[in-house]
Short mmCIF file of C-alpha atoms in Angstrom, two decimals:
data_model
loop_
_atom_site.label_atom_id
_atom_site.label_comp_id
_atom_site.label_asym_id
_atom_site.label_seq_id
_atom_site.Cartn_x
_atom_site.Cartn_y
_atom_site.Cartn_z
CA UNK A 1 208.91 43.23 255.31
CA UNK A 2 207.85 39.63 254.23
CA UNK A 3 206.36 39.64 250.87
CA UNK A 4 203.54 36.53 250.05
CA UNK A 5 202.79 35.25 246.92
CA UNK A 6 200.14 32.81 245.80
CA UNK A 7 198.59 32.69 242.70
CA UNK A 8 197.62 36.13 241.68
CA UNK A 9 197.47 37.38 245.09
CA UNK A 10 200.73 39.26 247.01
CA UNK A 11 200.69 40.25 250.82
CA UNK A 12 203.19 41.92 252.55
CA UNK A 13 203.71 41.11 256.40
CA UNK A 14 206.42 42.82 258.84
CA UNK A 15 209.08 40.64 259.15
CA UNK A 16 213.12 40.53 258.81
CA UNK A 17 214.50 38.80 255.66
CA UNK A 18 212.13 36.50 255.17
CA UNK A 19 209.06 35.91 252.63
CA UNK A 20 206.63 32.94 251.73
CA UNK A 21 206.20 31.55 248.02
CA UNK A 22 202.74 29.32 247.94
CA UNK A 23 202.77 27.20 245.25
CA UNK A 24 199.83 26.24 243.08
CA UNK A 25 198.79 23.25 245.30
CA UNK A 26 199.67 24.56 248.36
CA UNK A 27 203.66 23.97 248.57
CA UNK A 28 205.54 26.94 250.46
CA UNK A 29 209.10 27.60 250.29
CA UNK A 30 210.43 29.45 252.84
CA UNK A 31 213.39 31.99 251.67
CA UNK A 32 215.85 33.61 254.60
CA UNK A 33 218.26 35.87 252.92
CA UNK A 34 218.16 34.08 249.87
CA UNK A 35 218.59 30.72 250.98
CA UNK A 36 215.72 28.08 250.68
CA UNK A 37 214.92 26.98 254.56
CA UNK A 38 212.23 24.66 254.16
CA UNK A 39 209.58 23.24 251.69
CA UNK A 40 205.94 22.05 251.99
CA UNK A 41 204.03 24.35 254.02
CA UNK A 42 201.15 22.12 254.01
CA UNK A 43 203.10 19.45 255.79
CA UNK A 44 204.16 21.78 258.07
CA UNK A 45 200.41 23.00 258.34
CA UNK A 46 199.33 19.06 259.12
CA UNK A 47 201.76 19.00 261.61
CA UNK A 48 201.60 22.34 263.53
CA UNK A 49 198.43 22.58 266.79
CA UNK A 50 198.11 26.74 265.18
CA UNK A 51 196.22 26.39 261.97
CA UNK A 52 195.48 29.80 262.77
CA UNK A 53 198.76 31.38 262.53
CA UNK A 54 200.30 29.04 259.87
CA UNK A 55 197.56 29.38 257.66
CA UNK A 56 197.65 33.38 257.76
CA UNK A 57 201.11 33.21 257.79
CA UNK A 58 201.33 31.44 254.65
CA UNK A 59 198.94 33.55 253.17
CA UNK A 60 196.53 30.47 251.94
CA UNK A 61 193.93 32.77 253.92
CA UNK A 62 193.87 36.29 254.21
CA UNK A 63 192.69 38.11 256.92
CA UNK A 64 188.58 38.49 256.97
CA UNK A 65 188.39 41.36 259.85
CA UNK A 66 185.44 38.46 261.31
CA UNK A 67 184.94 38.52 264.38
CA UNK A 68 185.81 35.03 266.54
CA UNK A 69 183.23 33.00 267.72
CA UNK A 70 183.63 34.18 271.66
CA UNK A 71 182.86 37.41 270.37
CA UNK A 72 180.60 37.03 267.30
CA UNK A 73 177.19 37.71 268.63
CA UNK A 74 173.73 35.95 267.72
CA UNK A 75 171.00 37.89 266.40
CA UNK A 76 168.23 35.87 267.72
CA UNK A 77 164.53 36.58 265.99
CA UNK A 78 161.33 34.11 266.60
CA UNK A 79 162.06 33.59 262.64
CA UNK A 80 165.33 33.46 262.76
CA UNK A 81 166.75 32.66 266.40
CA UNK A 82 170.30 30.72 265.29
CA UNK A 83 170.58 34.01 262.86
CA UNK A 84 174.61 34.35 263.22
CA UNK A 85 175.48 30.27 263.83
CA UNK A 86 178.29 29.65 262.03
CA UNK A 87 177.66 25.50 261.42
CA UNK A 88 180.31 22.83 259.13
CA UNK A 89 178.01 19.13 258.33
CA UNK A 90 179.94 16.95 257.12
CA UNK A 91 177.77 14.33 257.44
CA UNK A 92 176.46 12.57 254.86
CA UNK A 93 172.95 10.15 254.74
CA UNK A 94 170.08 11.55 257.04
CA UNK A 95 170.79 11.45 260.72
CA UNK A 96 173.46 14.28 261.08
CA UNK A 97 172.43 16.32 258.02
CA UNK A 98 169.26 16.40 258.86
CA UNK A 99 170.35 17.91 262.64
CA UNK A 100 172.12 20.47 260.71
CA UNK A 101 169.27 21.11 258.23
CA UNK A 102 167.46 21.76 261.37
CA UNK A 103 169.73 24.66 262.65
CA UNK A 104 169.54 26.03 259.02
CA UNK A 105 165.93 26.02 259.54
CA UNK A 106 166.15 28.22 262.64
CA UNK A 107 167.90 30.80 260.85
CA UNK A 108 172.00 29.30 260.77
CA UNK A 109 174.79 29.56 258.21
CA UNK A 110 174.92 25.79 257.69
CA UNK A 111 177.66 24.64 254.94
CA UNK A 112 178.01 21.07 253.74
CA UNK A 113 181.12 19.79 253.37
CA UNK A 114 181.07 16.94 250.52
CA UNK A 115 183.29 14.34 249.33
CA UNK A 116 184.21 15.16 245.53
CA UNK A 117 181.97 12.19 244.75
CA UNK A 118 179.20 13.80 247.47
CA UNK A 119 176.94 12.71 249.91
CA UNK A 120 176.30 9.03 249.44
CA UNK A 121 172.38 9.71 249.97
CA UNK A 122 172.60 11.50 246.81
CA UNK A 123 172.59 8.14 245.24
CA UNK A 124 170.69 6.52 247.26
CA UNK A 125 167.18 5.79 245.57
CA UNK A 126 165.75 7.39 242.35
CA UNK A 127 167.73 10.25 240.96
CA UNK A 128 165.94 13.40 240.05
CA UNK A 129 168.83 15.66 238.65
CA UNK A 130 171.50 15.77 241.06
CA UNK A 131 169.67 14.26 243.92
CA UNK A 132 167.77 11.64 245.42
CA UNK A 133 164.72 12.64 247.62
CA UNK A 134 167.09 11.68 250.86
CA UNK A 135 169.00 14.22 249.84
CA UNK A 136 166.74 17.29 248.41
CA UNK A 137 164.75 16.55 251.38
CA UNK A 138 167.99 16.81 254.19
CA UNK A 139 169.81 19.31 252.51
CA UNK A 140 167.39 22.01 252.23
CA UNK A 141 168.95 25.43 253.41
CA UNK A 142 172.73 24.92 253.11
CA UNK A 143 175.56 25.99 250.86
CA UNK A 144 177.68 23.40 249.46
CA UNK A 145 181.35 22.98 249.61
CA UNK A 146 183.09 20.39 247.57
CA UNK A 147 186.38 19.46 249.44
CA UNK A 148 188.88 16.56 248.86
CA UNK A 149 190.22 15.64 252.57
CA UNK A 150 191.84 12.61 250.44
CA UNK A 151 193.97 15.40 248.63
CA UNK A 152 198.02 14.13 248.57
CA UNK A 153 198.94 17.49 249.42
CA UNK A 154 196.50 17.37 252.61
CA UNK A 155 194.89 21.13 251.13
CA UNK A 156 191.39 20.04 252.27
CA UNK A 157 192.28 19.28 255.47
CA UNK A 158 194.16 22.43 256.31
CA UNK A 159 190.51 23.69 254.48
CA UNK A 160 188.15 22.23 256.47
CA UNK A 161 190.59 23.17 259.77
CA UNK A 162 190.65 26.62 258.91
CA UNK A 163 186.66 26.68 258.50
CA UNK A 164 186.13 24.89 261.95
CA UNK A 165 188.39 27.50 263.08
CA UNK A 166 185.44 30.16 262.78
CA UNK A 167 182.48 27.79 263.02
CA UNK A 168 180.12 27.47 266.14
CA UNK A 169 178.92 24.11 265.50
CA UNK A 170 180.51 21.05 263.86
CA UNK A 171 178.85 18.20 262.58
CA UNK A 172 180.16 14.59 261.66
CA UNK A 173 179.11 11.27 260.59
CA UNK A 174 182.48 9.59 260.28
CA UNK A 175 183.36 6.04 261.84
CA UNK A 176 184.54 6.86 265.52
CA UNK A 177 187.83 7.28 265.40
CA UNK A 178 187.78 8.76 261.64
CA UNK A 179 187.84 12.39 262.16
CA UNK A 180 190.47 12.53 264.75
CA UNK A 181 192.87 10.47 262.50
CA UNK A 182 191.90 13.41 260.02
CA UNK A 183 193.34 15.90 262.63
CA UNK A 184 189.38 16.90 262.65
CA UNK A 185 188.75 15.90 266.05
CA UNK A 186 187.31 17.81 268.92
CA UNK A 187 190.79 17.84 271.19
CA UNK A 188 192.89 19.22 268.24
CA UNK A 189 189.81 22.07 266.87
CA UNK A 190 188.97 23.30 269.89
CA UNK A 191 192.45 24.12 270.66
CA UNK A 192 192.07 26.92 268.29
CA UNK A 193 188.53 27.20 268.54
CA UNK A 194 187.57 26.44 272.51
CA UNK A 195 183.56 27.71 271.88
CA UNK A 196 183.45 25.03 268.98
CA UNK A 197 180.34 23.01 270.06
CA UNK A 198 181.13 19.63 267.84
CA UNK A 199 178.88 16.58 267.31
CA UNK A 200 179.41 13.28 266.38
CA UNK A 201 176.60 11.40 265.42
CA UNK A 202 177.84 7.25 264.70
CA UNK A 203 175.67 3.99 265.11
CA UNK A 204 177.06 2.64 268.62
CA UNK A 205 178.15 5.43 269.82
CA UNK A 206 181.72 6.51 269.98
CA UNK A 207 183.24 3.92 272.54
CA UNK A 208 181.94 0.70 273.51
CA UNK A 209 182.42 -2.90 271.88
CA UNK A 210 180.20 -1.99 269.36
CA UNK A 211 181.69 1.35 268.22
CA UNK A 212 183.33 0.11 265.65
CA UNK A 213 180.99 -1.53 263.98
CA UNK A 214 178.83 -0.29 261.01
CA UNK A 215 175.81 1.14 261.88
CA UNK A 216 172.32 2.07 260.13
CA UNK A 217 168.77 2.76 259.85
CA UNK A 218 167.78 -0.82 259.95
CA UNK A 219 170.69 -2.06 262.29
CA UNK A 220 169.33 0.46 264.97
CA UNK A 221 165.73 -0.51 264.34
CA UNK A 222 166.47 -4.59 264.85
CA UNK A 223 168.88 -4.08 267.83
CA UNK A 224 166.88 -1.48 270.00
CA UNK A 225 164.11 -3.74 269.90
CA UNK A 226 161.80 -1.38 267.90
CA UNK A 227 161.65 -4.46 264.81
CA UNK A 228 160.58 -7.03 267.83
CA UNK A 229 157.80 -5.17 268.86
CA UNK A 230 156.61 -4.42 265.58
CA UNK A 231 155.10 -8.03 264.34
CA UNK A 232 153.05 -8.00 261.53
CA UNK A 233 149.85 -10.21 260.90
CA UNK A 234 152.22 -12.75 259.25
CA UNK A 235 153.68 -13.01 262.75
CA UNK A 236 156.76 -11.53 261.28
CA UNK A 237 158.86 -8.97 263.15
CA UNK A 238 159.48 -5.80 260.46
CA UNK A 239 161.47 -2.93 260.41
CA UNK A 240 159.29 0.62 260.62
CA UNK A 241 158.92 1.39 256.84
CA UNK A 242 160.74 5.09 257.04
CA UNK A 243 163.91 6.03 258.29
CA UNK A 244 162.55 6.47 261.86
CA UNK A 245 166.11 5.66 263.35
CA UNK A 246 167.67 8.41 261.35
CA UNK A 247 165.26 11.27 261.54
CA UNK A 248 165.33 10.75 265.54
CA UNK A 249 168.85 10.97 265.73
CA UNK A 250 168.76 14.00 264.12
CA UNK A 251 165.85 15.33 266.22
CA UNK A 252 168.09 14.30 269.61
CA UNK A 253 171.20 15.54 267.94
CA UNK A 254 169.54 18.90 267.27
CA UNK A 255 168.07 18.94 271.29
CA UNK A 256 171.48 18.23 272.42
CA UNK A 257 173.00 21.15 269.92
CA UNK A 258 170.10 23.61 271.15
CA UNK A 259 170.86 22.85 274.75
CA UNK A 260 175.11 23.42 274.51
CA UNK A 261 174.46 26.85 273.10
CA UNK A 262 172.30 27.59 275.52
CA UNK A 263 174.93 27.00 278.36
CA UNK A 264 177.85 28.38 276.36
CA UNK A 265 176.08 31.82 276.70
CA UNK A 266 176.96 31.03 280.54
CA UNK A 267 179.98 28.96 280.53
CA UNK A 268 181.69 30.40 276.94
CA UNK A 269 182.74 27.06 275.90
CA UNK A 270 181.92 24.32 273.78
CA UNK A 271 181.60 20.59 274.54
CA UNK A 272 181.75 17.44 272.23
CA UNK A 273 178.29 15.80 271.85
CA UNK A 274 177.93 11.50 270.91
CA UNK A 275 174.45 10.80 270.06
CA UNK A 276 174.15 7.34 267.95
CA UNK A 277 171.01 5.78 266.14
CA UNK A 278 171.28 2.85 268.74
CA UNK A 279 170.55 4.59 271.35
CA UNK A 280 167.77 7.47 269.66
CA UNK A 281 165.92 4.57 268.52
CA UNK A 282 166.01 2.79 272.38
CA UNK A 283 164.84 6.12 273.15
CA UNK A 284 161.82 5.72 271.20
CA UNK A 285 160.54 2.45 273.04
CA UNK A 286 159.91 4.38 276.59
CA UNK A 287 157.74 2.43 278.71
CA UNK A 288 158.47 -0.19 276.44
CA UNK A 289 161.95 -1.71 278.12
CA UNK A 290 159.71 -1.00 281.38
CA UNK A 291 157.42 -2.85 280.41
CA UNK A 292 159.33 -6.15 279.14
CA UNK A 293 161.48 -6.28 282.60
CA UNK A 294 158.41 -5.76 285.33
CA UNK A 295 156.38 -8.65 283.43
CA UNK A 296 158.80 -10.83 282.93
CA UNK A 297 159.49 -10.96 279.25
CA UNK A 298 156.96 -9.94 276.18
CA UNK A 299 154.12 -8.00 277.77
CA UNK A 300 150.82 -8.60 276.78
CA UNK A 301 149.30 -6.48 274.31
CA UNK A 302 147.87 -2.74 275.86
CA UNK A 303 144.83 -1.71 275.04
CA UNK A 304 142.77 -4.46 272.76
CA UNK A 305 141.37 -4.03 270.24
CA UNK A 306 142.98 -1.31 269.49
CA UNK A 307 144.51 -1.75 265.92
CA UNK A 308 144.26 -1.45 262.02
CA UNK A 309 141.44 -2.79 260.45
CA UNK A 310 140.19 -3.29 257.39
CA UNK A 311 137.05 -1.45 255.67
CA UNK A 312 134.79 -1.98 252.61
CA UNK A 313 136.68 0.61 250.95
CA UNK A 314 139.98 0.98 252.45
CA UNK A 315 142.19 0.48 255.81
CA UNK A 316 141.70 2.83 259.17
CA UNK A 317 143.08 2.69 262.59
CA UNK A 318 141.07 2.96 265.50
CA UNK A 319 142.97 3.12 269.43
CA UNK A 320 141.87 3.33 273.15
CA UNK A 321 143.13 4.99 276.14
CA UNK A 322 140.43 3.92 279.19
CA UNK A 323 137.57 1.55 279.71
CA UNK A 324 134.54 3.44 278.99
CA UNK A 325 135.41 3.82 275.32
CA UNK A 326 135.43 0.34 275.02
CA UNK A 327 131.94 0.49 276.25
CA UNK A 328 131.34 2.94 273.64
CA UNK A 329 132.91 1.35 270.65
CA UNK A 330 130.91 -1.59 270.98
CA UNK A 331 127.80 0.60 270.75
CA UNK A 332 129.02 2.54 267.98
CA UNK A 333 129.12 -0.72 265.98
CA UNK A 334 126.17 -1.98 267.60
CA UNK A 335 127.55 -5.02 269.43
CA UNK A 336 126.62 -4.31 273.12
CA UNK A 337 126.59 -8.56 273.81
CA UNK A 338 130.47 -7.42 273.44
CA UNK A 339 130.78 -5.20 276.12
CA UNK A 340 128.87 -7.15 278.61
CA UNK A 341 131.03 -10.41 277.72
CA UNK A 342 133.03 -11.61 280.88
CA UNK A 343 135.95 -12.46 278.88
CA UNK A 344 136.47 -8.86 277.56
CA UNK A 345 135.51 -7.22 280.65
CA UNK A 346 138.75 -4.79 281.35
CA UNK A 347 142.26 -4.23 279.13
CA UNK A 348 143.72 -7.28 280.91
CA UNK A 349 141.15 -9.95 280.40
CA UNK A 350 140.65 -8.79 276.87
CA UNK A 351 144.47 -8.52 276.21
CA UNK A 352 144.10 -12.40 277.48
CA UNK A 353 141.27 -12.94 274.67
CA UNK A 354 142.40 -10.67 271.60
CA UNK A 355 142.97 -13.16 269.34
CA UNK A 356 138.91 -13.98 269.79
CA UNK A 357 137.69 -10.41 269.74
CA UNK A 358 140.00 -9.08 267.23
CA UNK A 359 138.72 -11.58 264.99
CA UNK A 360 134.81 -10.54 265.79
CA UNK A 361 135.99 -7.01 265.13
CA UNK A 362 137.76 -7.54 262.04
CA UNK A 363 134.57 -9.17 260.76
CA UNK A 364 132.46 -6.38 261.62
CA UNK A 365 134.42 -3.72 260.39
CA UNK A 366 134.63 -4.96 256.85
CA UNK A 367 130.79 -4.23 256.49
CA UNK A 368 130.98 -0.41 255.87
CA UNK A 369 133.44 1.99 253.76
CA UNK A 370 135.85 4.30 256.07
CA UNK A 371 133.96 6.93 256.21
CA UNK A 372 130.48 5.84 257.29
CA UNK A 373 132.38 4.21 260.30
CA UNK A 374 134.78 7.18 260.92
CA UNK A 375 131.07 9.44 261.13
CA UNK A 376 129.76 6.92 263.73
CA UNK A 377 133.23 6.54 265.95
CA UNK A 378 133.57 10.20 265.94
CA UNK A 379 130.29 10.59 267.12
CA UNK A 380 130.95 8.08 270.00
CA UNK A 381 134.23 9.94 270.40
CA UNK A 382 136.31 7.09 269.94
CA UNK A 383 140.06 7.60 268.71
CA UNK A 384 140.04 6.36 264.90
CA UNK A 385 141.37 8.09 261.46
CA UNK A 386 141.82 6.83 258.19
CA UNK A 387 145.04 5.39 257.39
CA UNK A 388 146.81 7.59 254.59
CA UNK A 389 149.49 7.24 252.34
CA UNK A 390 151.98 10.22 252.07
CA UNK A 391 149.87 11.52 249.32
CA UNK A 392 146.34 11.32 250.72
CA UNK A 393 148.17 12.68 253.52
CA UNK A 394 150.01 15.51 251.68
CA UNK A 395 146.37 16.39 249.73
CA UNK A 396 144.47 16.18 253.03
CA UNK A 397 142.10 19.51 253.48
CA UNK A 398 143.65 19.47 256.79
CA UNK A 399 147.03 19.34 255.98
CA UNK A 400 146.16 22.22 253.12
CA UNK A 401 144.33 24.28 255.59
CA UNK A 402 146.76 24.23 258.21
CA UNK A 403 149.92 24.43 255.98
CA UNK A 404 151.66 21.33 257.33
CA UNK A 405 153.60 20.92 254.33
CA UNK A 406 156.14 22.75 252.12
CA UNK A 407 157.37 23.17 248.77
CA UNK A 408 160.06 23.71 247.53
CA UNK A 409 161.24 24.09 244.02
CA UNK A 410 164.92 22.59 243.47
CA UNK A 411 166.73 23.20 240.25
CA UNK A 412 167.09 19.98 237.84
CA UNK A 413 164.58 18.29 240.88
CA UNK A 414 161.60 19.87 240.47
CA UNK A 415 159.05 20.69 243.80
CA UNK A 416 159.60 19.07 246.61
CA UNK A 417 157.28 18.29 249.34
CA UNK A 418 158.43 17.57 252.75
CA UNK A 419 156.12 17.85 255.88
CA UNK A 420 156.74 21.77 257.61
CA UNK A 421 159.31 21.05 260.68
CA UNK A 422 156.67 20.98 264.55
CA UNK A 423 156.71 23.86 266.30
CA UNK A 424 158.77 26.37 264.45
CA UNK A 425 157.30 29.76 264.71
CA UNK A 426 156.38 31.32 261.22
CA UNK A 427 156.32 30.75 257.37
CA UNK A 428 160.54 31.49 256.65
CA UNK A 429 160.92 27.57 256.30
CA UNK A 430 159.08 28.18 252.69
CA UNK A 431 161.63 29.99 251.80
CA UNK A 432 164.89 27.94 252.53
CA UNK A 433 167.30 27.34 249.80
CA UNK A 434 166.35 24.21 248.08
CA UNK A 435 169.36 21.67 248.46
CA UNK A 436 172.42 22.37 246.49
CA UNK A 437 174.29 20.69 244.11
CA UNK A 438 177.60 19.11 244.96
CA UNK A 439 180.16 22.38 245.41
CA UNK A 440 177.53 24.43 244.33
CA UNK A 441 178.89 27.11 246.92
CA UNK A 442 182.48 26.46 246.62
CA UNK A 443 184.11 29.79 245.60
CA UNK A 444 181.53 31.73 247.66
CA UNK A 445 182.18 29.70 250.78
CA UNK A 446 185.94 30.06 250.52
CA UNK A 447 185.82 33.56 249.45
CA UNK A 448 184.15 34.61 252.55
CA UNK A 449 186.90 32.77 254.11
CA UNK A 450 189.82 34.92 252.97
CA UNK A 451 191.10 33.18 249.87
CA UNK A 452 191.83 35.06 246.91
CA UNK A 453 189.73 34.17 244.12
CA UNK A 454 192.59 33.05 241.80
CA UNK A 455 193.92 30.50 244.60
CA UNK A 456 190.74 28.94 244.81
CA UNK A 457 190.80 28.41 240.68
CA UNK A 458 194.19 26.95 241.37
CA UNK A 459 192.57 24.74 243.86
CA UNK A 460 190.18 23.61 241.94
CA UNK A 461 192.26 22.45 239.14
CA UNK A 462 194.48 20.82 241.70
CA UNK A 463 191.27 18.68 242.40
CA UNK A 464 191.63 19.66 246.24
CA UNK A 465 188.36 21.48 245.84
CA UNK A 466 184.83 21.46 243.02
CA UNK A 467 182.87 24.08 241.82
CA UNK A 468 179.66 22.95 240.45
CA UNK A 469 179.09 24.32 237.01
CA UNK A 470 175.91 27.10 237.20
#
């Protein structure tokens, strides 16, 4: 028999003259008839391809009678329809935890794997308790795990390889290059773990000459060309004023998730998926790039007037889509001699002239408040709404009505409002978890992943992992 021990915990495994001693931070001796054999299991563990059988061997995990994930089995429900997904984020900002809020939305296990000092978006902005609104907002949904992958001892490694082990979906934010230097990369998990669908979400992309540099929100914005197309009346080029680049990464890392589990029902593999804010926020533009090569450079603006203009009482935003609304706009604001001018005859011509007729408009519109010309336009069936701030747009008797918004109430936070996620069937996003605390879910997490409850305490006064204090 081999006889474990960690720290409270003994298991016996069949085996001739030999037993494994784990040490408070992870150390192993190996003893063969009495004599020591080797030392430090957890650089044997960093250096072995089979986490799986070095880490039950060792005893650091016991074994969880879970089924792997080729055989675990989804429970799909129009509520819950990831109900099952096993998914690790260790991302950190808003692009790929937002992706994995999303699965966690649709029903899936989703644990966050933090730094000891946590996400950085926890710090980014105001702090409300233990968060920022980045991160209440992002975060909603998951359990958190607090683990040190800087540990000497490499514990949080061997940790976070032993999780991806059983995970379906793996999610990471690092530098390209990062993770695999970890030994968290796809090649070496999906050795053990050959379903493992893994994502890595980066600001280039993950090769190019531009991988390694650093990437963000406002970096994508200025070099996909969404900041040049978005001049302001001070003829200044700005960036969009929310974190557009982010939240569409996460929206096209999520698609791209969503699609490999689909085929891995078929196939019964996983993939590795690189989606970066670069090229999400190219994504955005569309016609746009068409646009700019078939004319020649800058195209000329599309469908003047069409724009934001200002009211007696406030600001509104009125569009068009074909000709004879122009026709009827210039009735609704009783200006017919503009509709039969030759200069503004058609969308080309009058793209030609906006600076002109933009100017008459602007004039005209700053007569009445928003609402007596939103009651005319509508009438005339012309495209316009008020222009709202998030809280006009939050207290909007539409929004109320239609329940486009949720709450919801986050411990040392208070409530938190964030717009309901499109097209998800049902009310179950009210009732997420509201965003966790850094290692709020540390014992739990590891619990369910075999370790004995008096290793983890030994972990955590190692400093390899954090409990948040309840």
């Amino acid at each position: 028999m081999r006889q474990l021990r960690g720290a409270g915990a003994t298991v016996v495994i069949a085996e001739q003259n030999m037993h494994f001693c784990l040490g408070l931070a992870g150390h192993a001796t190996v003893i063969d008839k009495g004599q020591i054999v080797y030392t430090s299991f957890i650089e044997e563990l960093k250096a072995n391809d089979n986490i799986r059988e070095l880490s039950r061997a060792s005893g650091l995990f016991a074994a969880t009678g879970g089924k792997r994930v080729g055989e675990r089995r989804l429970t799909p429900t129009y509520e819950a329809p990831y109900r099952g997904l096993k998914v690790l984020d260790f991302g950190q900002g808003i692009a790929s935890p937002y992706c994995a809020m999303l699965l966690g939305v649709y029903g899936a296990d989703v644990i966050k794997v933090e730094p000891p000092e946590g996400d950085w978006s926890r710090y980014l902005g105001t702090t409300y308790g233990n968060h920022t609104t980045l991160s209440a907002v992002y975060n909603r949904g998951k359990r958190s795990l607090c683990l040190d992958m800087k540990h000497k001892d490499g514990i949080g490694i061997a940790i976070a390889r032993r999780l991806a082990e059983e995970a379906d979906v793996l999610i990471e934010g690092f530098r390209p290059g990062v993770a695999e230097r970890l030994g968290l990369g796809y090649e070496r998990l999906s050795r053990d773990n050959p379903g493992l669908i893994y994502l890595s979400v980066s600001g280039f992309g993950q090769s190019g000459p531009y991988a390694k540099r650093p990437g963000s929100d406002s970096v994508a914005q200025a070099f996909s060309g969404l900041v040049s197309i978005n001049v302001g009346t001070d003829g200044v080029p700005h960036r969009v004023g929310t974190t557009i680049s982010d939240v569409v990464t996460g929206v096209y890392a999520f698609q791209a998730i969503a699609t490999a589990l689909f085929a891995r029902a078929s196939v019964g593999t996983g993939r590795w998926i690189d989606v970066n804010l670069c090229q999400s926020t190219a994504a955005l533009l569309g016609h746009k790039v068409a646009e700019f090569m078939l004319e020649g450079g800058a195209p000329r603006a599309l469908n003047v007037p069409a724009g934001t203009y200002q009211t007696q009482d406030g600001w509104m935003m009125v569009t068009l889509v074909n000709e004879p609304q122009y026709k009827r706009l210039c009735a609704a604001i009783g200006r017919d001699d503009l509709a039969s001018d030759p200069r503004y005859a058609d969308f080309a011509r009058r793209a030609d002239a906006a600076d002109a007729l933009i100017s008459e408009m602007r004039e005209i519109f700053l007569v009445l408040p928003t609402e007596a010309w939103l009651t005319r336009l509508h009438a005339a069936d012309i495209i316009a709404e008020r222009i709202h701030n998030p809280g006009e747009w939050l207290r909007n008797a539409h929004v109320e009505a239609t329940k486009a918004a949720v709450c919801q109430d986050t411990p040392g936070v208070g409530p938190v409002y964030t717009p309901r996620t499109p097209g998800f069937a049902g009310l179950s996003e009210d009732h997420l978890r509201p965003a966790p605390d850094v290692g709020q879910d540390s014992c739990e997490i590891l619990m369910e992943a075999g370790l004995d409850r008096a290793v983890i305490e030994d972990l955590i006064q190692s400093g390899a992992v954090r409990q948040a204090k309840r």
